[in-house]
């Protein structure tokens, strides 16, 4: 007996739904393109990439060109085949530095909090902000409320000043193009004054934030370096101004820089004489 009810069409099996081109944005396709390379397939041509991604050759050619320009892909001049570029190694090194500094600093940061009885923060630069990878609150009743993962403007935090002082001139010039809004009574917004504060950080080897970011808050921070001598993070001790007096900063600074140096040594950095500029 014939069934008059039409049968549903058999759905074609999609062996890799993530690579369904009709649902992928250019960014997602570019990411999948990079992930196509493996230890077995270190180099691939445009046709093979297009086949594996299930997209047009013209799309792959356009994306490969953009990734090539950014150093995320490299091309063999003879065969024309593509492989992963050294730019990815640099990005991976940044991630590893963050993971290393986070792990290597835990014990030292806890000791620093016990010594100072104030908030202790570990920060890295994230575009125009600093992000706290660790933020250990003071054991005292009156303390700064903060949290790990919090973002704050780099230009007005002690940790941010340490990190900005280590930027190359072109990168610093790019940073200076962004606005610096008033956030607290002593926020530095003038460009010349701001650059002077960075020079002061280099001379001292630490940064002092005096109600730049939050009213009633002060912070002393020092830079952390990795094995290659690159500035990767900063450690800061922050608290209310009623406890962190200006007169105490010369005594607090060596404690903070000592902790930063210890973390740097654990990262493989060989301490050198400070450079005064």
GROMACS .gro file of N, CA and C in nm, residues 156-230:
model
  225
  156UNK      N    1   4.523   5.647   3.533
  156UNK     CA    2   4.506   5.706   3.666
  156UNK      C    3   4.520   5.607   3.779
  157UNK      N    4   4.579   5.491   3.753
  157UNK     CA    5   4.606   5.394   3.859
  157UNK      C    6   4.757   5.375   3.871
  158UNK      N    7   4.802   5.346   3.991
  158UNK     CA    8   4.946   5.327   4.013
  158UNK      C    9   4.999   5.211   3.930
  159UNK      N   10   4.922   5.101   3.925
  159UNK     CA   11   4.965   4.986   3.845
  159UNK      C   12   4.971   5.023   3.697
  160UNK      N   13   4.872   5.101   3.652
  160UNK     CA   14   4.870   5.143   3.513
  160UNK      C   15   4.987   5.233   3.478
  161UNK      N   16   5.024   5.322   3.568
  161UNK     CA   17   5.138   5.412   3.544
  161UNK      C   18   5.267   5.331   3.529
  162UNK      N   19   5.283   5.227   3.611
  162UNK     CA   20   5.401   5.140   3.598
  162UNK      C   21   5.405   5.075   3.461
  163UNK      N   22   5.292   5.024   3.417
  163UNK     CA   23   5.286   4.953   3.290
  163UNK      C   24   5.301   5.047   3.171
  164UNK      N   25   5.243   5.165   3.180
  164UNK     CA   26   5.254   5.263   3.071
  164UNK      C   27   5.395   5.318   3.061
  165UNK      N   28   5.465   5.325   3.173
  165UNK     CA   29   5.603   5.375   3.172
  165UNK      C   30   5.695   5.281   3.095
  166UNK      N   31   5.652   5.157   3.075
  166UNK     CA   32   5.733   5.061   3.002
  166UNK      C   33   5.698   5.048   2.855
  167UNK      N   34   5.600   5.126   2.807
  167UNK     CA   35   5.561   5.118   2.666
  167UNK      C   36   5.667   5.181   2.576
  168UNK      N   37   5.676   5.129   2.454
  168UNK     CA   38   5.759   5.193   2.353
  168UNK      C   39   5.692   5.324   2.312
  169UNK      N   40   5.773   5.418   2.262
  169UNK     CA   41   5.723   5.551   2.227
  169UNK      C   42   5.602   5.548   2.133
  170UNK      N   43   5.602   5.467   2.025
  170UNK     CA   44   5.485   5.465   1.936
  170UNK      C   45   5.359   5.416   2.006
  171UNK      N   46   5.375   5.314   2.092
  171UNK     CA   47   5.259   5.260   2.163
  171UNK      C   48   5.206   5.361   2.265
  172UNK      N   49   5.296   5.433   2.330
  172UNK     CA   50   5.253   5.535   2.425
  172UNK      C   51   5.183   5.648   2.353
  173UNK      N   52   5.233   5.687   2.236
  173UNK     CA   53   5.169   5.793   2.159
  173UNK      C   54   5.028   5.753   2.118
  174UNK      N   55   5.010   5.627   2.083
  174UNK     CA   56   4.876   5.577   2.050
  174UNK      C   57   4.785   5.584   2.172
  175UNK      N   58   4.838   5.545   2.287
  175UNK     CA   59   4.760   5.550   2.411
  175UNK      C   60   4.716   5.693   2.443
  176UNK      N   61   4.803   5.789   2.418
  176UNK     CA   62   4.774   5.928   2.452
  176UNK      C   63   4.663   5.989   2.366
  177UNK      N   64   4.627   5.922   2.259
  177UNK     CA   65   4.520   5.972   2.173
  177UNK      C   66   4.382   5.952   2.235
  178UNK      N   67   4.374   5.866   2.335
  178UNK     CA   68   4.246   5.839   2.401
  178UNK      C   69   4.222   5.942   2.512
  179UNK      N   70   4.096   5.973   2.539
  179UNK     CA   71   4.066   6.076   2.641
  179UNK      C   72   4.103   6.032   2.781
  180UNK      N   73   4.136   6.130   2.863
  180UNK     CA   74   4.167   6.106   3.004
  180UNK      C   75   4.071   6.194   3.086
  181UNK      N   76   3.964   6.132   3.132
  181UNK     CA   77   3.858   6.206   3.201
  181UNK      C   78   3.886   6.215   3.351
  182UNK      N   79   3.836   6.321   3.411
  182UNK     CA   80   3.851   6.340   3.556
  182UNK      C   81   3.767   6.236   3.629
  183UNK      N   82   3.829   6.166   3.722
  183UNK     CA   83   3.761   6.063   3.801
  183UNK      C   84   3.766   6.091   3.951
  184UNK      N   85   3.865   6.167   3.995
  184UNK     CA   86   3.885   6.192   4.138
  184UNK      C   87   3.951   6.329   4.154
  185UNK      N   88   3.966   6.376   4.279
  185UNK     CA   89   4.019   6.512   4.301
  185UNK      C   90   4.152   6.542   4.234
  186UNK      N   91   4.242   6.440   4.223
  186UNK     CA   92   4.376   6.466   4.172
  186UNK      C   93   4.406   6.399   4.037
  187UNK      N   94   4.303   6.361   3.963
  187UNK     CA   95   4.324   6.296   3.834
  187UNK      C   96   4.409   6.384   3.742
  188UNK      N   97   4.512   6.324   3.685
  188UNK     CA   98   4.600   6.396   3.592
  188UNK      C   99   4.546   6.379   3.451
  189UNK      N  100   4.504   6.489   3.390
  189UNK     CA  101   4.452   6.485   3.253
  189UNK      C  102   4.542   6.556   3.154
  190UNK      N  103   4.623   6.651   3.201
  190UNK     CA  104   4.712   6.725   3.113
  190UNK      C  105   4.822   6.633   3.059
  191UNK      N  106   4.847   6.638   2.929
  191UNK     CA  107   4.942   6.547   2.865
  191UNK      C  108   5.083   6.565   2.919
  192UNK      N  109   5.131   6.687   2.929
  192UNK     CA  110   5.267   6.711   2.977
  192UNK      C  111   5.285   6.665   3.121
  193UNK      N  112   5.184   6.693   3.203
  193UNK     CA  113   5.190   6.650   3.344
  193UNK      C  114   5.187   6.498   3.354
  194UNK      N  115   5.108   6.437   3.267
  194UNK     CA  116   5.099   6.291   3.267
  194UNK      C  117   5.232   6.228   3.227
  195UNK      N  118   5.295   6.281   3.123
  195UNK     CA  119   5.424   6.229   3.079
  195UNK      C  120   5.531   6.249   3.187
  196UNK      N  121   5.521   6.360   3.259
  196UNK     CA  122   5.613   6.384   3.370
  196UNK      C  123   5.596   6.279   3.479
  197UNK      N  124   5.471   6.240   3.503
  197UNK     CA  125   5.446   6.137   3.605
  197UNK      C  126   5.506   6.003   3.563
  198UNK      N  127   5.506   5.973   3.432
  198UNK     CA  128   5.567   5.849   3.384
  198UNK      C  129   5.719   5.854   3.400
  199UNK      N  130   5.778   5.970   3.373
  199UNK     CA  131   5.922   5.984   3.392
  199UNK      C  132   5.959   5.967   3.539
  200UNK      N  133   5.871   6.014   3.625
  200UNK     CA  134   5.895   6.001   3.769
  200UNK      C  135   5.891   5.854   3.811
  201UNK      N  136   5.800   5.778   3.751
  201UNK     CA  137   5.792   5.635   3.780
  201UNK      C  138   5.923   5.566   3.742
  202UNK      N  139   5.977   5.602   3.626
  202UNK     CA  140   6.103   5.542   3.582
  202UNK      C  141   6.218   5.576   3.676
  203UNK      N  142   6.219   5.700   3.724
  203UNK     CA  143   6.328   5.742   3.814
  203UNK      C  144   6.319   5.670   3.948
  204UNK      N  145   6.198   5.662   4.001
  204UNK     CA  146   6.179   5.604   4.134
  204UNK      C  147   6.181   5.452   4.134
  205UNK      N  148   6.127   5.395   4.026
  205UNK     CA  149   6.111   5.251   4.022
  205UNK      C  150   5.978   5.206   4.079
  206UNK      N  151   5.891   5.300   4.109
  206UNK     CA  152   5.757   5.269   4.157
  206UNK      C  153   5.665   5.388   4.126
  207UNK      N  154   5.534   5.364   4.138
  207UNK     CA  155   5.435   5.469   4.113
  207UNK      C  156   5.354   5.494   4.238
  208UNK      N  157   5.318   5.619   4.260
  208UNK     CA  158   5.234   5.657   4.373
  208UNK      C  159   5.108   5.724   4.320
  209UNK      N  160   4.997   5.663   4.350
  209UNK     CA  161   4.865   5.714   4.308
  209UNK      C  162   4.799   5.782   4.428
  210UNK      N  163   4.777   5.911   4.416
  210UNK     CA  164   4.721   5.990   4.526
  210UNK      C  165   4.584   6.044   4.485
  211UNK      N  166   4.481   5.963   4.503
  211UNK     CA  167   4.343   5.999   4.467
  211UNK      C  168   4.333   6.040   4.319
  212UNK      N  169   4.400   5.962   4.233
  212UNK     CA  170   4.391   5.985   4.089
  212UNK      C  171   4.267   5.919   4.030
  213UNK      N  172   4.236   5.800   4.082
  213UNK     CA  173   4.127   5.720   4.025
  213UNK      C  174   4.001   5.720   4.111
  214UNK      N  175   4.019   5.705   4.241
  214UNK     CA  176   3.905   5.702   4.333
  214UNK      C  177   3.931   5.795   4.451
  215UNK      N  178   3.833   5.872   4.485
  215UNK     CA  179   3.847   5.966   4.597
  215UNK      C  180   3.872   5.890   4.727
  216UNK      N  181   3.969   5.938   4.803
  216UNK     CA  182   4.000   5.877   4.932
  216UNK      C  183   4.091   5.757   4.925
  217UNK      N  184   4.143   5.726   4.805
  217UNK     CA  185   4.225   5.607   4.787
  217UNK      C  186   4.366   5.642   4.741
  218UNK      N  187   4.464   5.574   4.798
  218UNK     CA  188   4.603   5.587   4.755
  218UNK      C  189   4.659   5.449   4.726
  219UNK      N  190   4.761   5.446   4.641
  219UNK     CA  191   4.820   5.317   4.603
  219UNK      C  192   4.967   5.336   4.565
  220UNK      N  193   5.048   5.238   4.603
  220UNK     CA  194   5.188   5.232   4.563
  220UNK      C  195   5.206   5.104   4.482
  221UNK      N  196   5.265   5.116   4.362
  221UNK     CA  197   5.280   5.000   4.275
  221UNK      C  198   5.420   4.995   4.217
  222UNK      N  199   5.462   4.873   4.179
  222UNK     CA  200   5.594   4.852   4.121
  222UNK      C  201   5.584   4.753   4.005
  223UNK      N  202   5.675   4.764   3.907
  223UNK     CA  203   5.669   4.680   3.788
  223UNK      C  204   5.725   4.540   3.807
  224UNK      N  205   5.675   4.447   3.727
  224UNK     CA  206   5.721   4.308   3.727
  224UNK      C  207   5.771   4.275   3.586
  225UNK      N  208   5.887   4.209   3.578
  225UNK     CA  209   5.948   4.176   3.449
  225UNK      C  210   5.959   4.025   3.432
  226UNK      N  211   5.957   3.981   3.305
  226UNK     CA  212   5.974   3.838   3.279
  226UNK      C  213   6.119   3.807   3.243
  227UNK      N  214   6.145   3.683   3.203
  227UNK     CA  215   6.282   3.639   3.177
  227UNK      C  216   6.348   3.716   3.063
  228UNK      N  217   6.266   3.767   2.970
  228UNK     CA  218   6.320   3.843   2.857
  228UNK      C  219   6.342   3.990   2.891
  229UNK      N  220   6.310   4.028   3.015
  229UNK     CA  221   6.325   4.167   3.055
  229UNK      C  222   6.210   4.255   3.013
  230UNK      N  223   6.100   4.192   2.972
  230UNK     CA  224   5.983   4.270   2.929
  230UNK      C  225   5.890   4.294   3.048
   0.00000   0.00000   0.00000
